[in-house]
Amino acid sequence: MDSLRLRSCDREPVHVPEQVQGHGVLLVADGATLRVARAAGDARGLLGALPGEVLGEPLSALFARADAMRLEQLIGSACDRPRDVVQLHAARGGVGVLAATAYKVGGLLVLELEPAALGVAHSLSWLQVCCCDLQEGMASLTDFDSLYDRIIRTVRDLAGIDRVMLYQFHKDFSGEVVAEVKAPELLPFLGHRYPASDIPEPARKLYLKNWLRLIPDVNIESQPLLPPTPPGRPPLDMTHARLRAVSPIHIEYLRNMGVSASLSLSVIVRGELWGLIACHHYNGPKHLCFEVQRAMTLMAQCFSMTLAALLARRVYENRLKTEVLLSGLHARIRGAAALEKLVPRIAGRLVDLVAAEGMAMVGRRGVYLHGLTPDADMVRKLAKWAFARCQGELFTHDRMGSEFPEHEGLNRSAAGVLALRIGGADRVAFLWFRPEMTVEELWGGDPSRPYTLNPETGRIHPRTSFETYRRTVSGVSKPWAEHEIHAARSLVPILNAHILRITESLVRRNRRALKEKNALLESISRTDALTGVLNRRALFDSLEAELRRSRRYDGKVALAMLDVDHFKSVNDRHGHQTGDMVLRAVASRLLQEARTTDVIGRYGGEEFLMVMPETSLESAVVVAERVRAAIGNMLLDALGGAVTVSIGVARHEGEAILDLVAKVDAKLYEAKAAGRNRVAF
């Protein structure tokens, strides 16, 4: 199957098919002369000439003279992807009115033409109302199910498509239908999963670059670009071509499902493909006019932003619960008791912190067990095995029964393991355990047989059956959630601080030394160790205090959230040490440019938060622009240049702290979505 997979979709260059969907025409012109160099599609039906007959012709000669100004404007505004749409008329006859878009790739101009009359036309004012209604409706929703239902019903009402699904990707890039609205006679797909090979990596990359992908007729034959690309020359990059032909494997896949036309809208959250709004139509072709397609693109973008805000809110709520638990633990760890005496007193809280069934501590003096755990010898072996396979302080796994060599009976107590290592030379390991759970998964067809191989032709064919396939999965624990892993990591400074406190109390047993150490610990508990600004807990304490003060004295509070642009690429290209240096430099410049009344803290990762008391929105934007410019002027030798930041700004208008953070986070997302290195408010 590995060789089969390599020969199939995961290696298929779907962005350069050198073919177009047969309902339109694609013309490739020299960017300087604007003469047609290549052509494909239904040129006879749309332009009144065969593709070979338009080669060498100036673009202007193919359209009516009255359209000259519109054609010139379209060509003049062309950029790296289609944006503007104009109506043109073929000079030699054809279908009548053509909808034309253009974009540039290299030194070429690509002009795409489709019949403007295809699809049901809607007035722009009505489409605008639909978009506004959707945006206002989603803004008031606070649960995921209602949000999902709102977007798929809006898309189905607008497009008139038989089935609309919200398809969410899992970590392994398999997908699941999490919401669905369909015609009554269709079998439901809700809750069904599909293997990652159904939407392979090349296709996922294209969905990140194009919000909308329409296949109006799966049964119309694709047409090749003429003349073919000469051997040794790169094919035409059709990443942003609206008429780009569909992979033959995907066409066969859709036909096997009985689909006549399909529409996919990307759902992108924080720069990653979260999922798709997947639409299937079964009753013949489904053409959508450009106005409807543009409205749907706006809807997908609006939904993505709303979903991102709701996900951020859920993360914040989980983190807030974690902070409460950590605060309780922190209060109980303030003494100088050795870990062997301390851990039994807080074991229940440690288990609750990550929603485990049991925990263990492995130290030099032995093993302590609490709750549902393996025996002490097995715990020692697990700790050694886990930390031999991770480079950092933390290890997680939810399928230990299939990975750990001595797994016999392990699933009953430890199918899932979260291991944390703390301390210096005399290290201590904490392990949390979850038992296995048995899950029945619904799949659209057998996931172990996504393709078949024709032995005679060597061709790959997608499966033909999509009937519900039930698969029982055992030996797997509930996955460790992001906020649970964060909670475990948050124990490191607390427990390290406790170990440090014990060490100091053994060395210096006097009040002055204890006072100094407690002051240091208090500073550690409030300061981010890497950047020197306030940590998340202290930052939110300060923000809450400012909001209370503003409510009491009718004052103004503004908030700015700052994110280092392309920080992941800094780490990937220059290493994490350079990434840490960048964060320290940004924090230092942020402290320099902030006013004495402003409160600066690290929100998490490469994000910082600035609390500005007694500050209007206008003044906050001025401060944010000054900060952005100052950071952008820093020249960092390790990077060989500068680093930029995106900033979101919002003013407190009486909402709760959680909603205020979500609001400024949404503004930050707007700044990044608009191109980064800017302030959004």
Tab-separated table of N, CA, C and O in Angstrom, residues 74-132:
chain	number	residue	atom	x	y	z
A	74	LEU	N	-9.341	45.347	-16.954
A	74	LEU	CA	-9.142	44.023	-16.357
A	74	LEU	C	-7.676	43.618	-16.416
A	74	LEU	O	-7.109	43.144	-15.422
A	75	ILE	N	-7.049	43.818	-17.562
A	75	ILE	CA	-5.636	43.462	-17.716
A	75	ILE	C	-4.766	44.337	-16.823
A	75	ILE	O	-3.823	43.863	-16.175
A	76	GLY	N	-5.089	45.611	-16.747
A	76	GLY	CA	-4.284	46.530	-15.941
A	76	GLY	C	-4.353	46.241	-14.456
A	76	GLY	O	-3.401	46.512	-13.714
A	77	SER	N	-5.477	45.694	-13.984
A	77	SER	CA	-5.632	45.421	-12.547
A	77	SER	C	-5.236	44.003	-12.177
A	77	SER	O	-5.332	43.621	-11.003
A	78	ALA	N	-4.812	43.186	-13.154
A	78	ALA	CA	-4.483	41.783	-12.876
A	78	ALA	C	-3.301	41.683	-11.917
A	78	ALA	O	-2.320	42.420	-12.027
A	79	CYS	N	-3.413	40.757	-10.968
A	79	CYS	CA	-2.325	40.506	-10.019
A	79	CYS	C	-2.079	39.002	-9.963
A	79	CYS	O	-2.264	38.314	-10.967
A	80	ASP	N	-1.651	38.478	-8.802
A	80	ASP	CA	-1.250	37.075	-8.742
A	80	ASP	C	-2.412	36.109	-8.635
A	80	ASP	O	-2.202	34.899	-8.600
A	81	ARG	N	-3.650	36.615	-8.536
A	81	ARG	CA	-4.819	35.738	-8.482
A	81	ARG	C	-6.025	36.486	-9.020
A	81	ARG	O	-6.034	37.723	-9.020
A	82	PRO	N	-7.052	35.779	-9.496
A	82	PRO	CA	-8.225	36.476	-10.034
A	82	PRO	C	-8.918	37.311	-8.956
A	82	PRO	O	-9.140	36.830	-7.845
A	83	ARG	N	-9.254	38.566	-9.333
A	83	ARG	CA	-9.956	39.423	-8.375
A	83	ARG	C	-11.169	40.069	-9.049
A	83	ARG	O	-12.301	39.819	-8.665
A	84	ASP	N	-10.923	40.912	-10.049
A	84	ASP	CA	-12.015	41.624	-10.711
A	84	ASP	C	-12.700	40.724	-11.737
A	84	ASP	O	-12.087	39.830	-12.326
A	85	VAL	N	-13.983	40.966	-11.946
A	85	VAL	CA	-14.767	40.265	-12.962
A	85	VAL	C	-15.410	41.304	-13.862
A	85	VAL	O	-16.025	42.258	-13.373
A	86	VAL	N	-15.256	41.145	-15.179
A	86	VAL	CA	-15.897	42.060	-16.126
A	86	VAL	C	-16.664	41.235	-17.146
A	86	VAL	O	-16.406	40.042	-17.332
A	87	GLN	N	-17.603	41.873	-17.800
A	87	GLN	CA	-18.380	41.215	-18.841
A	87	GLN	C	-17.856	41.621	-20.216
A	87	GLN	O	-17.656	42.809	-20.493
A	88	LEU	N	-17.621	40.620	-21.062
A	88	LEU	CA	-17.102	40.846	-22.406
A	88	LEU	C	-17.986	40.120	-23.413
A	88	LEU	O	-18.766	39.225	-23.056
A	89	HIS	N	-17.840	40.515	-24.685
A	89	HIS	CA	-18.577	39.876	-25.773
A	89	HIS	C	-17.575	39.410	-26.822
A	89	HIS	O	-16.657	40.163	-27.190
A	90	ALA	N	-17.724	38.176	-27.275
A	90	ALA	CA	-16.810	37.644	-28.284
A	90	ALA	C	-17.012	38.370	-29.609
A	90	ALA	O	-18.139	38.656	-30.021
A	91	ALA	N	-15.890	38.656	-30.293
A	91	ALA	CA	-15.968	39.373	-31.569
A	91	ALA	C	-16.499	38.477	-32.688
A	91	ALA	O	-17.040	38.975	-33.676
A	92	ARG	N	-16.388	37.161	-32.538
A	92	ARG	CA	-16.765	36.261	-33.619
A	92	ARG	C	-18.033	35.462	-33.301
A	92	ARG	O	-18.242	34.377	-33.812
A	93	GLY	N	-18.821	35.943	-32.426
A	93	GLY	CA	-20.040	35.216	-32.073
A	93	GLY	C	-19.898	34.566	-30.720
A	93	GLY	O	-19.445	35.174	-29.761
A	94	GLY	N	-20.260	33.298	-30.603
A	94	GLY	CA	-20.158	32.607	-29.331
A	94	GLY	C	-21.449	32.696	-28.546
A	94	GLY	O	-22.514	33.016	-29.078
A	95	VAL	N	-21.373	32.428	-27.223
A	95	VAL	CA	-22.580	32.296	-26.403
A	95	VAL	C	-23.230	33.631	-26.065
A	95	VAL	O	-24.355	33.667	-25.592
A	96	GLY	N	-22.521	34.716	-26.197
A	96	GLY	CA	-23.081	36.011	-25.802
A	96	GLY	C	-22.197	36.670	-24.762
A	96	GLY	O	-21.030	36.951	-25.023
A	97	VAL	N	-22.753	36.920	-23.588
A	97	VAL	CA	-22.005	37.625	-22.548
A	97	VAL	C	-21.074	36.646	-21.842
A	97	VAL	O	-21.475	35.556	-21.433
A	98	LEU	N	-19.814	37.074	-21.679
A	98	LEU	CA	-18.809	36.259	-21.008
A	98	LEU	C	-18.381	36.934	-19.716
A	98	LEU	O	-18.195	38.152	-19.668
A	99	ALA	N	-18.223	36.148	-18.671
A	99	ALA	CA	-17.640	36.637	-17.425
A	99	ALA	C	-16.148	36.366	-17.481
A	99	ALA	O	-15.717	35.226	-17.667
A	100	ALA	N	-15.341	37.414	-17.332
A	100	ALA	CA	-13.897	37.291	-17.530
A	100	ALA	C	-13.143	37.682	-16.273
A	100	ALA	O	-13.478	38.664	-15.598
A	101	THR	N	-12.139	36.883	-15.930
A	101	THR	CA	-11.206	37.207	-14.855
A	101	THR	C	-9.798	37.056	-15.399
A	101	THR	O	-9.574	36.384	-16.411
A	102	ALA	N	-8.833	37.666	-14.713
A	102	ALA	CA	-7.446	37.596	-15.178
A	102	ALA	C	-6.501	37.574	-13.987
A	102	ALA	O	-6.810	38.113	-12.921
A	103	TYR	N	-5.364	36.931	-14.192
A	103	TYR	CA	-4.303	36.968	-13.182
A	103	TYR	C	-2.968	36.756	-13.885
A	103	TYR	O	-2.914	36.340	-15.051
A	104	LYS	N	-1.896	37.052	-13.175
A	104	LYS	CA	-0.557	36.947	-13.737
A	104	LYS	C	0.199	35.814	-13.063
A	104	LYS	O	0.061	35.578	-11.865
A	105	VAL	N	1.005	35.108	-13.846
A	105	VAL	CA	1.908	34.101	-13.314
A	105	VAL	C	3.202	34.197	-14.116
A	105	VAL	O	3.211	34.005	-15.323
A	106	GLY	N	4.279	34.532	-13.423
A	106	GLY	CA	5.531	34.780	-14.132
A	106	GLY	C	5.372	35.966	-15.067
A	106	GLY	O	4.851	37.010	-14.718
A	107	GLY	N	5.795	35.823	-16.293
A	107	GLY	CA	5.624	36.886	-17.284
A	107	GLY	C	4.419	36.688	-18.163
A	107	GLY	O	4.338	37.280	-19.246
A	108	LEU	N	3.459	35.883	-17.693
A	108	LEU	CA	2.287	35.563	-18.498
A	108	LEU	C	1.025	36.158	-17.891
A	108	LEU	O	0.929	36.371	-16.679
A	109	LEU	N	0.066	36.414	-18.752
A	109	LEU	CA	-1.257	36.849	-18.327
A	109	LEU	C	-2.235	35.721	-18.638
A	109	LEU	O	-2.287	35.230	-19.767
A	110	VAL	N	-2.997	35.308	-17.641
A	110	VAL	CA	-3.976	34.236	-17.814
A	110	VAL	C	-5.370	34.851	-17.768
A	110	VAL	O	-5.737	35.497	-16.784
A	111	LEU	N	-6.130	34.659	-18.842
A	111	LEU	CA	-7.495	35.175	-18.941
A	111	LEU	C	-8.450	33.984	-18.938
A	111	LEU	O	-8.314	33.063	-19.740
A	112	GLU	N	-9.422	34.009	-18.020
A	112	GLU	CA	-10.398	32.920	-17.915
A	112	GLU	C	-11.786	33.452	-18.265
A	112	GLU	O	-12.185	34.523	-17.793
A	113	LEU	N	-12.503	32.675	-19.055
A	113	LEU	CA	-13.809	33.088	-19.558
A	113	LEU	C	-14.840	32.009	-19.262
A	113	LEU	O	-14.587	30.817	-19.458
A	114	GLU	N	-15.994	32.445	-18.793
A	114	GLU	CA	-17.122	31.545	-18.571
A	114	GLU	C	-18.391	32.250	-19.036
A	114	GLU	O	-18.465	33.488	-18.995
A	115	PRO	N	-19.400	31.489	-19.478
A	115	PRO	CA	-20.667	32.139	-19.849
A	115	PRO	C	-21.274	32.845	-18.647
A	115	PRO	O	-21.504	32.236	-17.603
A	116	ALA	N	-21.520	34.128	-18.776
A	116	ALA	CA	-22.056	34.902	-17.653
A	116	ALA	C	-23.473	34.499	-17.318
A	116	ALA	O	-23.944	34.711	-16.198
A	117	ALA	N	-24.175	33.901	-18.256
A	117	ALA	CA	-25.575	33.563	-18.030
A	117	ALA	C	-25.741	32.284	-17.230
A	117	ALA	O	-26.849	31.967	-16.795
A	118	LEU	N	-24.656	31.520	-17.030
A	118	LEU	CA	-24.784	30.277	-16.282
A	118	LEU	C	-25.062	30.577	-14.819
A	118	LEU	O	-24.481	31.476	-14.221
A	119	GLY	N	-25.928	29.782	-14.203
A	119	GLY	CA	-26.257	29.985	-12.804
A	119	GLY	C	-27.372	30.998	-12.638
A	119	GLY	O	-27.662	31.816	-13.517
A	120	VAL	N	-28.021	30.940	-11.481
A	120	VAL	CA	-29.111	31.863	-11.183
A	120	VAL	C	-28.536	33.191	-10.739
A	120	VAL	O	-27.695	33.255	-9.850
A	121	ALA	N	-28.974	34.261	-11.380
A	121	ALA	CA	-28.464	35.595	-11.042
A	121	ALA	C	-29.205	36.159	-9.826
A	121	ALA	O	-30.392	35.942	-9.648
A	122	HIS	N	-28.479	36.859	-8.989
A	122	HIS	CA	-29.053	37.525	-7.826
A	122	HIS	C	-28.579	38.971	-7.830
A	122	HIS	O	-27.478	39.280	-8.283
A	123	SER	N	-29.389	39.833	-7.281
A	123	SER	CA	-28.981	41.234	-7.197
A	123	SER	C	-27.885	41.372	-6.153
A	123	SER	O	-27.851	40.647	-5.149
A	124	LEU	N	-26.983	42.332	-6.405
A	124	LEU	CA	-25.887	42.551	-5.467
A	124	LEU	C	-26.405	42.998	-4.115
A	124	LEU	O	-25.857	42.633	-3.069
A	125	SER	N	-27.478	43.791	-4.110
A	125	SER	CA	-28.020	44.259	-2.834
A	125	SER	C	-28.559	43.092	-2.020
A	125	SER	O	-28.382	43.028	-0.796
A	126	TRP	N	-29.204	42.131	-2.692
A	126	TRP	CA	-29.733	40.971	-1.971
A	126	TRP	C	-28.606	40.114	-1.419
A	126	TRP	O	-28.663	39.626	-0.287
A	127	LEU	N	-27.533	39.936	-2.205
A	127	LEU	CA	-26.390	39.172	-1.728
A	127	LEU	C	-25.716	39.868	-0.561
A	127	LEU	O	-25.264	39.226	0.395
A	128	GLN	N	-25.669	41.198	-0.619
A	128	GLN	CA	-25.081	41.948	0.484
A	128	GLN	C	-25.894	41.762	1.759
A	128	GLN	O	-25.348	41.587	2.848
A	129	VAL	N	-27.199	41.767	1.619
A	129	VAL	CA	-28.065	41.541	2.770
A	129	VAL	C	-27.825	40.151	3.351
A	129	VAL	O	-27.750	39.968	4.575
A	130	CYS	N	-27.691	39.141	2.474
A	130	CYS	CA	-27.430	37.780	2.937
A	130	CYS	C	-26.128	37.707	3.738
A	130	CYS	O	-26.067	37.091	4.807
A	131	CYS	N	-25.081	38.345	3.215
A	131	CYS	CA	-23.789	38.329	3.906
A	131	CYS	C	-23.872	39.038	5.253
A	131	CYS	O	-23.348	38.561	6.267
A	132	CYS	N	-24.549	40.192	5.268
A	132	CYS	CA	-24.674	40.950	6.521
A	132	CYS	C	-25.500	40.181	7.541
A	132	CYS	O	-25.158	40.136	8.733
